GROMACS .gro file of N, CA and C in nm:
model
  462
    1MET      N    1  12.132  12.043   8.739
    1MET     CA    2  12.215  11.934   8.690
    1MET      C    3  12.127  11.813   8.669
    2THR      N    4  12.163  11.726   8.576
    2THR     CA    5  12.088  11.610   8.541
    2THR      C    6  12.146  11.493   8.626
    3VAL      N    7  12.061  11.418   8.678
    3VAL     CA    8  12.093  11.292   8.756
    3VAL      C    9  12.024  11.174   8.693
    4THR      N   10  12.099  11.068   8.668
    4THR     CA   11  12.041  10.946   8.619
    4THR      C   12  12.076  10.832   8.717
    5ILE      N   13  11.972  10.763   8.763
    5ILE     CA   14  11.995  10.655   8.854
    5ILE      C   15  11.913  10.536   8.806
    6THR      N   16  11.951  10.420   8.853
    6THR     CA   17  11.869  10.300   8.826
    6THR      C   18  11.787  10.283   8.961
    7LEU      N   19  11.658  10.316   8.946
    7LEU     CA   20  11.572  10.319   9.066
    7LEU      C   21  11.480  10.194   9.063
    8ASN      N   22  11.500  10.104   9.154
    8ASN     CA   23  11.426   9.984   9.160
    8ASN      C   24  11.421   9.910   9.027
    9GLY      N   25  11.543   9.906   8.962
    9GLY     CA   26  11.560   9.832   8.841
    9GLY      C   27  11.521   9.912   8.714
   10ILE      N   28  11.474  10.033   8.731
   10ILE     CA   29  11.443  10.115   8.613
   10ILE      C   30  11.523  10.243   8.609
   11ARG      N   31  11.575  10.266   8.489
   11ARG     CA   32  11.661  10.386   8.469
   11ARG      C   33  11.573  10.508   8.474
   12ARG      N   34  11.612  10.606   8.564
   12ARG     CA   35  11.535  10.732   8.579
   12ARG      C   36  11.630  10.852   8.572
   13THR      N   37  11.588  10.954   8.503
   13THR     CA   38  11.667  11.079   8.492
   13THR      C   39  11.583  11.196   8.534
   14GLY      N   40  11.643  11.288   8.606
   14GLY     CA   41  11.574  11.407   8.649
   14GLY      C   42  11.671  11.519   8.672
   15GLU      N   43  11.614  11.638   8.679
   15GLU     CA   44  11.694  11.760   8.705
   15GLU      C   45  11.689  11.791   8.859
   16VAL      N   46  11.806  11.821   8.913
   16VAL     CA   47  11.817  11.849   9.057
   16VAL      C   48  11.902  11.975   9.078
   17GLN      N   49  11.879  12.042   9.187
   17GLN     CA   50  11.966  12.147   9.229
   17GLN      C   51  12.078  12.092   9.305
   18PRO      N   52  12.184  12.158   9.328
   18PRO     CA   53  12.298  12.103   9.403
   18PRO      C   54  12.264  12.067   9.547
   19ASP      N   55  12.164  12.131   9.604
   19ASP     CA   56  12.127  12.100   9.740
   19ASP      C   57  12.006  12.004   9.752
   20THR      N   58  11.965  11.949   9.642
   20THR     CA   59  11.852  11.853   9.648
   20THR      C   60  11.902  11.722   9.711
   21SER      N   61  11.825  11.675   9.811
   21SER     CA   62  11.865  11.550   9.880
   21SER      C   63  11.813  11.431   9.796
   22LEU      N   64  11.873  11.316   9.814
   22LEU     CA   65  11.828  11.198   9.749
   22LEU      C   66  11.684  11.168   9.793
   23TYR      N   67  11.651  11.197   9.919
   23TYR     CA   68  11.515  11.178   9.972
   23TYR      C   69  11.418  11.255   9.883
   24THR      N   70  11.442  11.380   9.860
   24THR     CA   71  11.351  11.465   9.784
   24THR      C   72  11.339  11.415   9.641
   25PHE      N   73  11.453  11.379   9.578
   25PHE     CA   74  11.456  11.326   9.446
   25PHE      C   75  11.369  11.199   9.434
   26LEU      N   76  11.385  11.109   9.533
   26LEU     CA   77  11.310  10.986   9.525
   26LEU      C   78  11.163  11.005   9.546
   27ARG      N   79  11.123  11.099   9.630
   27ARG     CA   80  10.983  11.130   9.645
   27ARG      C   81  10.927  11.195   9.519
   28GLN      N   82  11.011  11.270   9.447
   28GLN     CA   83  10.955  11.330   9.321
   28GLN      C   84  10.944  11.222   9.216
   29GLN      N   85  11.019  11.112   9.228
   29GLN     CA   86  11.010  11.001   9.138
   29GLN      C   87  10.894  10.912   9.169
   30GLY      N   88  10.820  10.939   9.274
   30GLY     CA   89  10.704  10.859   9.313
   30GLY      C   90  10.727  10.753   9.415
   31CYS      N   91  10.843  10.753   9.476
   31CYS     CA   92  10.870  10.658   9.584
   31CYS      C   93  10.828  10.707   9.716
   32LEU      N   94  10.695  10.694   9.742
   32LEU     CA   95  10.633  10.748   9.861
   32LEU      C   96  10.665  10.670   9.986
   33SER      N   97  10.725  10.555   9.973
   33SER     CA   98  10.760  10.477  10.093
   33SER      C   99  10.874  10.544  10.170
   34VAL      N  100  10.955  10.628  10.099
   34VAL     CA  101  11.067  10.699  10.162
   34VAL      C  102  11.006  10.806  10.243
   35LYS      N  103  11.033  10.796  10.378
   35LYS     CA  104  10.975  10.894  10.476
   35LYS      C  105  11.088  10.981  10.524
   36CYS      N  106  11.050  11.092  10.580
   36CYS     CA  107  11.147  11.179  10.651
   36CYS      C  108  11.090  11.212  10.787
   37GLY      N  109  11.167  11.185  10.887
   37GLY     CA  110  11.117  11.211  11.020
   37GLY      C  111  11.193  11.318  11.094
   38CYS      N  112  11.321  11.339  11.061
   38CYS     CA  113  11.400  11.432  11.136
   38CYS      C  114  11.485  11.531  11.055
   39GLU      N  115  11.516  11.496  10.936
   39GLU     CA  116  11.604  11.577  10.847
   39GLU      C  117  11.740  11.601  10.910
   40THR      N  118  11.782  11.517  10.999
   40THR     CA  119  11.916  11.530  11.065
   40THR      C  120  11.993  11.401  11.068
   41SER      N  121  11.950  11.303  10.990
   41SER     CA  122  12.020  11.173  10.984
   41SER      C  123  12.014  11.098  11.114
   42ASN      N  124  11.913  11.113  11.193
   42ASN     CA  125  11.905  11.044  11.320
   42ASN      C  126  11.795  10.941  11.340
   43CYS      N  127  11.700  10.936  11.247
   43CYS     CA  128  11.585  10.853  11.275
   43CYS      C  129  11.580  10.723  11.185
   44GLY      N  130  11.639  10.722  11.077
   44GLY     CA  131  11.640  10.605  10.990
   44GLY      C  132  11.520  10.586  10.901
   45LEU      N  133  11.423  10.674  10.909
   45LEU     CA  134  11.300  10.664  10.832
   45LEU      C  135  11.329  10.675  10.681
   46CYS      N  136  11.428  10.745  10.646
   46CYS     CA  137  11.460  10.770  10.507
   46CYS      C  138  11.556  10.669  10.444
   47THR      N  139  11.577  10.561  10.515
   47THR     CA  140  11.678  10.459  10.469
   47THR      C  141  11.637  10.400  10.331
   48VAL      N  142  11.737  10.394  10.243
   48VAL     CA  143  11.722  10.333  10.110
   48VAL      C  144  11.846  10.255  10.086
   49HIS      N  145  11.854  10.175   9.986
   49HIS     CA  146  11.977  10.103   9.950
   49HIS      C  147  12.037  10.180   9.833
   50LEU      N  148  12.169  10.214   9.851
   50LEU     CA  149  12.244  10.276   9.744
   50LEU      C  150  12.352  10.169   9.710
   51ASP      N  151  12.345  10.118   9.589
   51ASP     CA  152  12.427  10.004   9.548
   51ASP      C  153  12.430   9.891   9.650
   52GLY      N  154  12.311   9.865   9.705
   52GLY     CA  155  12.295   9.753   9.797
   52GLY      C  156  12.322   9.781   9.938
   53ARG      N  157  12.375   9.900   9.969
   53ARG     CA  158  12.401   9.932  10.112
   53ARG      C  159  12.306  10.036  10.166
   54PRO      N  160  12.262  10.014  10.292
   54PRO     CA  161  12.170  10.118  10.346
   54PRO      C  162  12.236  10.254  10.367
   55VAL      N  163  12.160  10.359  10.322
   55VAL     CA  164  12.203  10.493  10.345
   55VAL      C  165  12.082  10.580  10.389
   56LEU      N  166  12.110  10.689  10.454
   56LEU     CA  167  12.008  10.780  10.498
   56LEU      C  168  11.988  10.880  10.380
   57SER      N  169  11.881  10.867  10.311
   57SER     CA  170  11.864  10.952  10.190
   57SER      C  171  11.845  11.095  10.219
   58CYS      N  172  11.815  11.138  10.337
   58CYS     CA  173  11.802  11.278  10.366
   58CYS      C  174  11.934  11.347  10.377
   59SER      N  175  12.035  11.268  10.391
   59SER     CA  176  12.174  11.326  10.407
   59SER      C  177  12.266  11.300  10.288
   60VAL      N  178  12.207  11.239  10.187
   60VAL     CA  179  12.284  11.212  10.060
   60VAL      C  180  12.242  11.315   9.959
   61PRO      N  181  12.329  11.392   9.903
   61PRO     CA  182  12.292  11.480   9.791
   61PRO      C  183  12.251  11.391   9.670
   62ALA      N  184  12.144  11.432   9.602
   62ALA     CA  185  12.094  11.353   9.492
   62ALA      C  186  12.201  11.330   9.385
   63PHE      N  187  12.283  11.431   9.361
   63PHE     CA  188  12.387  11.420   9.258
   63PHE      C  189  12.488  11.312   9.290
   64ARG      N  190  12.503  11.272   9.415
   64ARG     CA  191  12.595  11.168   9.452
   64ARG      C  192  12.549  11.030   9.408
   65ALA      N  193  12.415  11.016   9.381
   65ALA     CA  194  12.361  10.891   9.334
   65ALA      C  195  12.363  10.875   9.187
   66ASP      N  196  12.409  10.981   9.118
   66ASP     CA  197  12.415  10.973   8.972
   66ASP      C  198  12.499  10.854   8.924
   67GLY      N  199  12.442  10.772   8.841
   67GLY     CA  200  12.507  10.653   8.786
   67GLY      C  201  12.503  10.534   8.876
   68HIS      N  202  12.429  10.547   8.988
   68HIS     CA  203  12.426  10.432   9.084
   68HIS      C  204  12.283  10.375   9.086
   69GLU      N  205  12.278  10.264   9.164
   69GLU     CA  206  12.154  10.191   9.178
   69GLU      C  207  12.091  10.225   9.317
   70VAL      N  208  11.968  10.261   9.312
   70VAL     CA  209  11.893  10.298   9.440
   70VAL      C  210  11.771  10.203   9.445
   71THR      N  211  11.755  10.148   9.565
   71THR     CA  212  11.645  10.058   9.593
   71THR      C  213  11.562  10.111   9.709
   72THR      N  214  11.432  10.127   9.684
   72THR     CA  215  11.339  10.165   9.797
   72THR      C  216  11.251  10.048   9.828
   73LEU      N  217  11.159  10.065   9.915
   73LEU     CA  218  11.069   9.957   9.954
   73LEU      C  219  10.989   9.911   9.835
   74GLU      N  220  10.959  10.004   9.740
   74GLU     CA  221  10.884   9.967   9.623
   74GLU      C  222  10.960   9.863   9.539
   75GLY      N  223  11.092   9.856   9.554
   75GLY     CA  224  11.172   9.764   9.475
   75GLY      C  225  11.194   9.631   9.535
   76VAL      N  226  11.153   9.610   9.658
   76VAL     CA  227  11.172   9.485   9.729
   76VAL      C  228  11.040   9.435   9.792
   77GLN      N  229  10.933   9.451   9.722
   77GLN     CA  230  10.803   9.421   9.774
   77GLN      C  231  10.792   9.277   9.826
   78LYS      N  232  10.833   9.180   9.753
   78LYS     CA  233  10.819   9.043   9.802
   78LYS      C  234  10.887   9.018   9.930
   79GLU      N  235  11.019   9.056   9.940
   79GLU     CA  236  11.094   9.044  10.062
   79GLU      C  237  11.032   9.122  10.174
   80ALA      N  238  10.990   9.243  10.143
   80ALA     CA  239  10.931   9.325  10.246
   80ALA      C  240  10.802   9.266  10.302
   81GLU      N  241  10.724   9.211  10.212
   81GLU     CA  242  10.598   9.151  10.260
   81GLU      C  243  10.627   9.032  10.349
   82GLU      N  244  10.725   8.951  10.312
   82GLU     CA  245  10.761   8.837  10.390
   82GLU      C  246  10.802   8.876  10.530
   83PHE      N  247  10.899   8.971  10.537
   83PHE     CA  248  10.941   9.011  10.669
   83PHE      C  249  10.828   9.086  10.745
   84GLY      N  250  10.753   9.168  10.674
   84GLY     CA  251  10.648   9.242  10.730
   84GLY      C  252  10.546   9.153  10.802
   85ALA      N  253  10.522   9.039  10.752
   85ALA     CA  254  10.430   8.941  10.815
   85ALA      C  255  10.487   8.903  10.956
   86PHE      N  256  10.614   8.879  10.962
   86PHE     CA  257  10.677   8.842  11.089
   86PHE      C  258  10.667   8.963  11.187
   87LEU      N  259  10.687   9.078  11.135
   87LEU     CA  260  10.683   9.205  11.212
   87LEU      C  261  10.542   9.221  11.269
   88ALA      N  262  10.439   9.205  11.186
   88ALA     CA  263  10.307   9.220  11.234
   88ALA      C  264  10.266   9.112  11.337
   89ASP      N  265  10.311   8.984  11.312
   89ASP     CA  266  10.280   8.877  11.404
   89ASP      C  267  10.332   8.903  11.541
   90GLU      N  268  10.448   8.975  11.552
   90GLU     CA  269  10.509   8.999  11.682
   90GLU      C  270  10.465   9.131  11.740
   91GLY      N  271  10.380   9.200  11.673
   91GLY     CA  272  10.332   9.332  11.727
   91GLY      C  273  10.440   9.444  11.705
   92GLY      N  274  10.530   9.420  11.614
   92GLY     CA  275  10.644   9.515  11.590
   92GLY      C  276  10.607   9.622  11.492
   93GLU      N  277  10.487   9.617  11.432
   93GLU     CA  278  10.450   9.718  11.341
   93GLU      C  279  10.317   9.781  11.387
   94GLN      N  280  10.328   9.895  11.441
   94GLN     CA  281  10.206   9.954  11.493
   94GLN      C  282  10.155  10.063  11.400
   95CYS      N  283  10.208  10.183  11.405
   95CYS     CA  284  10.159  10.283  11.316
   95CYS      C  285  10.220  10.267  11.179
   96GLY      N  286  10.330  10.202  11.163
   96GLY     CA  287  10.388  10.176  11.030
   96GLY      C  288  10.471  10.282  10.969
   97PHE      N  289  10.483  10.399  11.031
   97PHE     CA  290  10.558  10.511  10.974
   97PHE      C  291  10.704  10.483  10.959
   98CYS      N  292  10.761  10.411  11.059
   98CYS     CA  293  10.906  10.378  11.051
   98CYS      C  294  10.936  10.253  10.967
   99SER      N  295  10.832  10.182  10.935
   99SER     CA  296  10.852  10.046  10.874
   99SER      C  297  10.934  10.045  10.746
  100PRO      N  298  10.910  10.132  10.647
  100PRO     CA  299  10.990  10.121  10.527
  100PRO      C  300  11.141  10.129  10.546
  101GLY      N  301  11.184  10.226  10.621
  101GLY     CA  302  11.331  10.240  10.654
  101GLY      C  303  11.383  10.127  10.737
  102PHE      N  304  11.301  10.081  10.831
  102PHE     CA  305  11.337   9.971  10.920
  102PHE      C  306  11.351   9.844  10.837
  103ILE      N  307  11.252   9.818  10.752
  103ILE     CA  308  11.259   9.694  10.674
  103ILE      C  309  11.375   9.693  10.580
  104LEU      N  310  11.404   9.803  10.515
  104LEU     CA  311  11.521   9.813  10.426
  104LEU      C  312  11.652   9.791  10.505
  105SER      N  313  11.661   9.839  10.629
  105SER     CA  314  11.776   9.814  10.707
  105SER      C  315  11.791   9.664  10.747
  106VAL      N  316  11.678   9.600  10.779
  106VAL     CA  317  11.678   9.454  10.809
  106VAL      C  318  11.719   9.375  10.686
  107LEU      N  319  11.669   9.406  10.573
  107LEU     CA  320  11.704   9.334  10.450
  107LEU      C  321  11.851   9.345  10.419
  108ALA      N  322  11.902   9.468  10.437
  108ALA     CA  323  12.047   9.487  10.412
  108ALA      C  324  12.131   9.404  10.521
  109MET      N  325  12.086   9.409  10.645
  109MET     CA  326  12.157   9.335  10.747
  109MET      C  327  12.157   9.183  10.716
  110ALA      N  328  12.046   9.134  10.669
  110ALA     CA  329  12.035   8.989  10.638
  110ALA      C  330  12.129   8.953  10.525
  111ARG      N  331  12.155   9.043  10.430
  111ARG     CA  332  12.254   9.017  10.323
  111ARG      C  333  12.396   9.030  10.370
  112GLU      N  334  12.421   9.111  10.468
  112GLU     CA  335  12.555   9.140  10.517
  112GLU      C  336  12.603   9.042  10.629
  113LEU      N  337  12.513   9.009  10.719
  113LEU     CA  338  12.553   8.926  10.828
  113LEU      C  339  12.488   8.790  10.818
  114GLU      N  340  12.568   8.683  10.824
  114GLU     CA  341  12.510   8.552  10.800
  114GLU      C  342  12.428   8.501  10.920
  115ASN      N  343  12.481   8.509  11.039
  115ASN     CA  344  12.414   8.462  11.159
  115ASN      C  345  12.428   8.569  11.267
  116PRO      N  346  12.360   8.681  11.256
  116PRO     CA  347  12.381   8.784  11.352
  116PRO      C  348  12.339   8.754  11.494
  117THR      N  349  12.416   8.792  11.590
  117THR     CA  350  12.381   8.783  11.730
  117THR      C  351  12.280   8.894  11.766
  118ASP      N  352  12.218   8.886  11.879
  118ASP     CA  353  12.126   8.990  11.925
  118ASP      C  354  12.203   9.129  11.929
  119ASP      N  355  12.321   9.124  11.980
  119ASP     CA  356  12.398   9.249  11.985
  119ASP      C  357  12.430   9.301  11.850
  120GLN      N  358  12.464   9.217  11.752
  120GLN     CA  359  12.487   9.263  11.614
  120GLN      C  360  12.364   9.320  11.554
  121ILE      N  361  12.246   9.259  11.576
  121ILE     CA  362  12.121   9.308  11.524
  121ILE      C  363  12.094   9.448  11.583
  122LYS      N  364  12.108   9.455  11.710
  122LYS     CA  365  12.082   9.589  11.781
  122LYS      C  366  12.174   9.691  11.729
  123GLU      N  367  12.299   9.661  11.711
  123GLU     CA  368  12.399   9.758  11.664
  123GLU      C  369  12.367   9.798  11.517
  124TYR      N  370  12.328   9.705  11.435
  124TYR     CA  371  12.302   9.732  11.294
  124TYR      C  372  12.183   9.822  11.282
  125LEU      N  373  12.085   9.802  11.373
  125LEU     CA  374  11.959   9.884  11.361
  125LEU      C  375  11.951  10.002  11.456
  126ALA      N  376  12.066  10.033  11.517
  126ALA     CA  377  12.066  10.139  11.618
  126ALA      C  378  12.009  10.271  11.570
  127GLY      N  379  12.020  10.303  11.444
  127GLY     CA  380  11.976  10.435  11.395
  127GLY      C  381  11.830  10.439  11.350
  128ASN      N  382  11.756  10.328  11.373
  128ASN     CA  383  11.616  10.324  11.328
  128ASN      C  384  11.528  10.346  11.453
  129LEU      N  385  11.470  10.464  11.455
  129LEU     CA  386  11.384  10.498  11.566
  129LEU      C  387  11.237  10.456  11.540
  130CYS      N  388  11.173  10.411  11.646
  130CYS     CA  389  11.031  10.374  11.642
  130CYS      C  390  10.967  10.429  11.769
  131ARG      N  391  10.871  10.510  11.752
  131ARG     CA  392  10.806  10.569  11.874
  131ARG      C  393  10.694  10.484  11.926
  132CYS      N  394  10.653  10.376  11.857
  132CYS     CA  395  10.544  10.294  11.902
  132CYS      C  396  10.580  10.168  11.981
  133THR      N  397  10.687  10.106  11.942
  133THR     CA  398  10.724   9.975  12.006
  133THR      C  399  10.836   9.990  12.107
  134GLY      N  400  10.861   9.891  12.182
  134GLY     CA  401  10.974   9.888  12.273
  134GLY      C  402  11.091   9.814  12.211
  135TYR      N  403  11.090   9.791  12.083
  135TYR     CA  404  11.195   9.727  12.010
  135TYR      C  405  11.205   9.573  12.033
  136GLN      N  406  11.154   9.524  12.141
  136GLN     CA  407  11.162   9.379  12.171
  136GLN      C  408  11.081   9.299  12.066
  137SER      N  409  10.964   9.349  12.029
  137SER     CA  410  10.880   9.278  11.934
  137SER      C  411  10.948   9.279  11.794
  138GLN      N  412  11.022   9.388  11.767
  138GLN     CA  413  11.096   9.398  11.641
  138GLN      C  414  11.209   9.293  11.637
  139LEU      N  415  11.281   9.283  11.755
  139LEU     CA  416  11.395   9.194  11.763
  139LEU      C  417  11.344   9.049  11.748
  140ARG      N  418  11.227   9.016  11.814
  140ARG     CA  419  11.170   8.880  11.800
  140ARG      C  420  11.136   8.852  11.650
  141ALA      N  421  11.078   8.951  11.585
  141ALA     CA  422  11.040   8.936  11.447
  141ALA      C  423  11.157   8.904  11.360
  142ILE      N  424  11.263   8.982  11.379
  142ILE     CA  425  11.388   8.962  11.300
  142ILE      C  426  11.442   8.825  11.319
  143LYS      N  427  11.449   8.788  11.445
  143LYS     CA  428  11.508   8.654  11.480
  143LYS      C  429  11.426   8.541  11.408
  144LYS      N  430  11.295   8.549  11.427
  144LYS     CA  431  11.207   8.445  11.369
  144LYS      C  432  11.215   8.448  11.215
  145TRP      N  433  11.222   8.564  11.158
  145TRP     CA  434  11.230   8.579  11.008
  145TRP      C  435  11.364   8.523  10.963
  146LEU      N  436  11.473   8.547  11.027
  146LEU     CA  437  11.601   8.495  10.992
  146LEU      C  438  11.607   8.346  11.005
  147ALA      N  439  11.543   8.292  11.108
  147ALA     CA  440  11.542   8.147  11.130
  147ALA      C  441  11.454   8.081  11.019
  148ALA      N  442  11.345   8.141  10.985
  148ALA     CA  443  11.261   8.084  10.878
  148ALA      C  444  11.334   8.090  10.747
  149ARG      N  445  11.405   8.196  10.718
  149ARG     CA  446  11.484   8.202  10.593
  149ARG      C  447  11.590   8.091  10.590
  150LYS      N  448  11.654   8.075  10.704
  150LYS     CA  449  11.760   7.971  10.712
  150LYS      C  450  11.701   7.831  10.690
  151GLU      N  451  11.583   7.808  10.754
  151GLU     CA  452  11.514   7.682  10.738
  151GLU      C  453  11.470   7.659  10.592
  152GLY      N  454  11.433   7.766  10.523
  152GLY     CA  455  11.387   7.758  10.388
  152GLY      C  456  11.503   7.734  10.290
  153ASP      N  457  11.623   7.770  10.331
  153ASP     CA  458  11.741   7.743  10.248
  153ASP      C  459  11.786   7.597  10.252
  154LYS      N  460  11.739   7.522  10.341
  154LYS     CA  461  11.779   7.376  10.353
  154LYS      C  462  11.714   7.294  10.248
   0.00000   0.00000   0.00000
């Protein structure tokens, strides 16, 4: 079957099988930032935005994205770099394997929640697994980045 999506602002069409995951389709389209760590929708590494909302691309059939907008890390480079600097400064990015999915979740959270509490941040990011950090450095980075964004809006 033919699938057409708007991928990072560019219309893309491809052939997929009924069981092709969005993750697989995105990788075939050259979006190598999309990672797969578990194939069971438990790690968050495959997180992408589907119509602006975070989804686990390993559990979404590619045909479900037909006609929709999909954003990967490649499509939000400027925002990702800005947040990534905070993440690195706090020691929250070590091996970097989980970073693309984590960053996309953080960007979605920032759009959805105006002034998230620590508990809201933790709840929003609960499905993003990182084997390198203890999550505290990531939480500090998020809070500092959100504060800097708020300060920049003034």
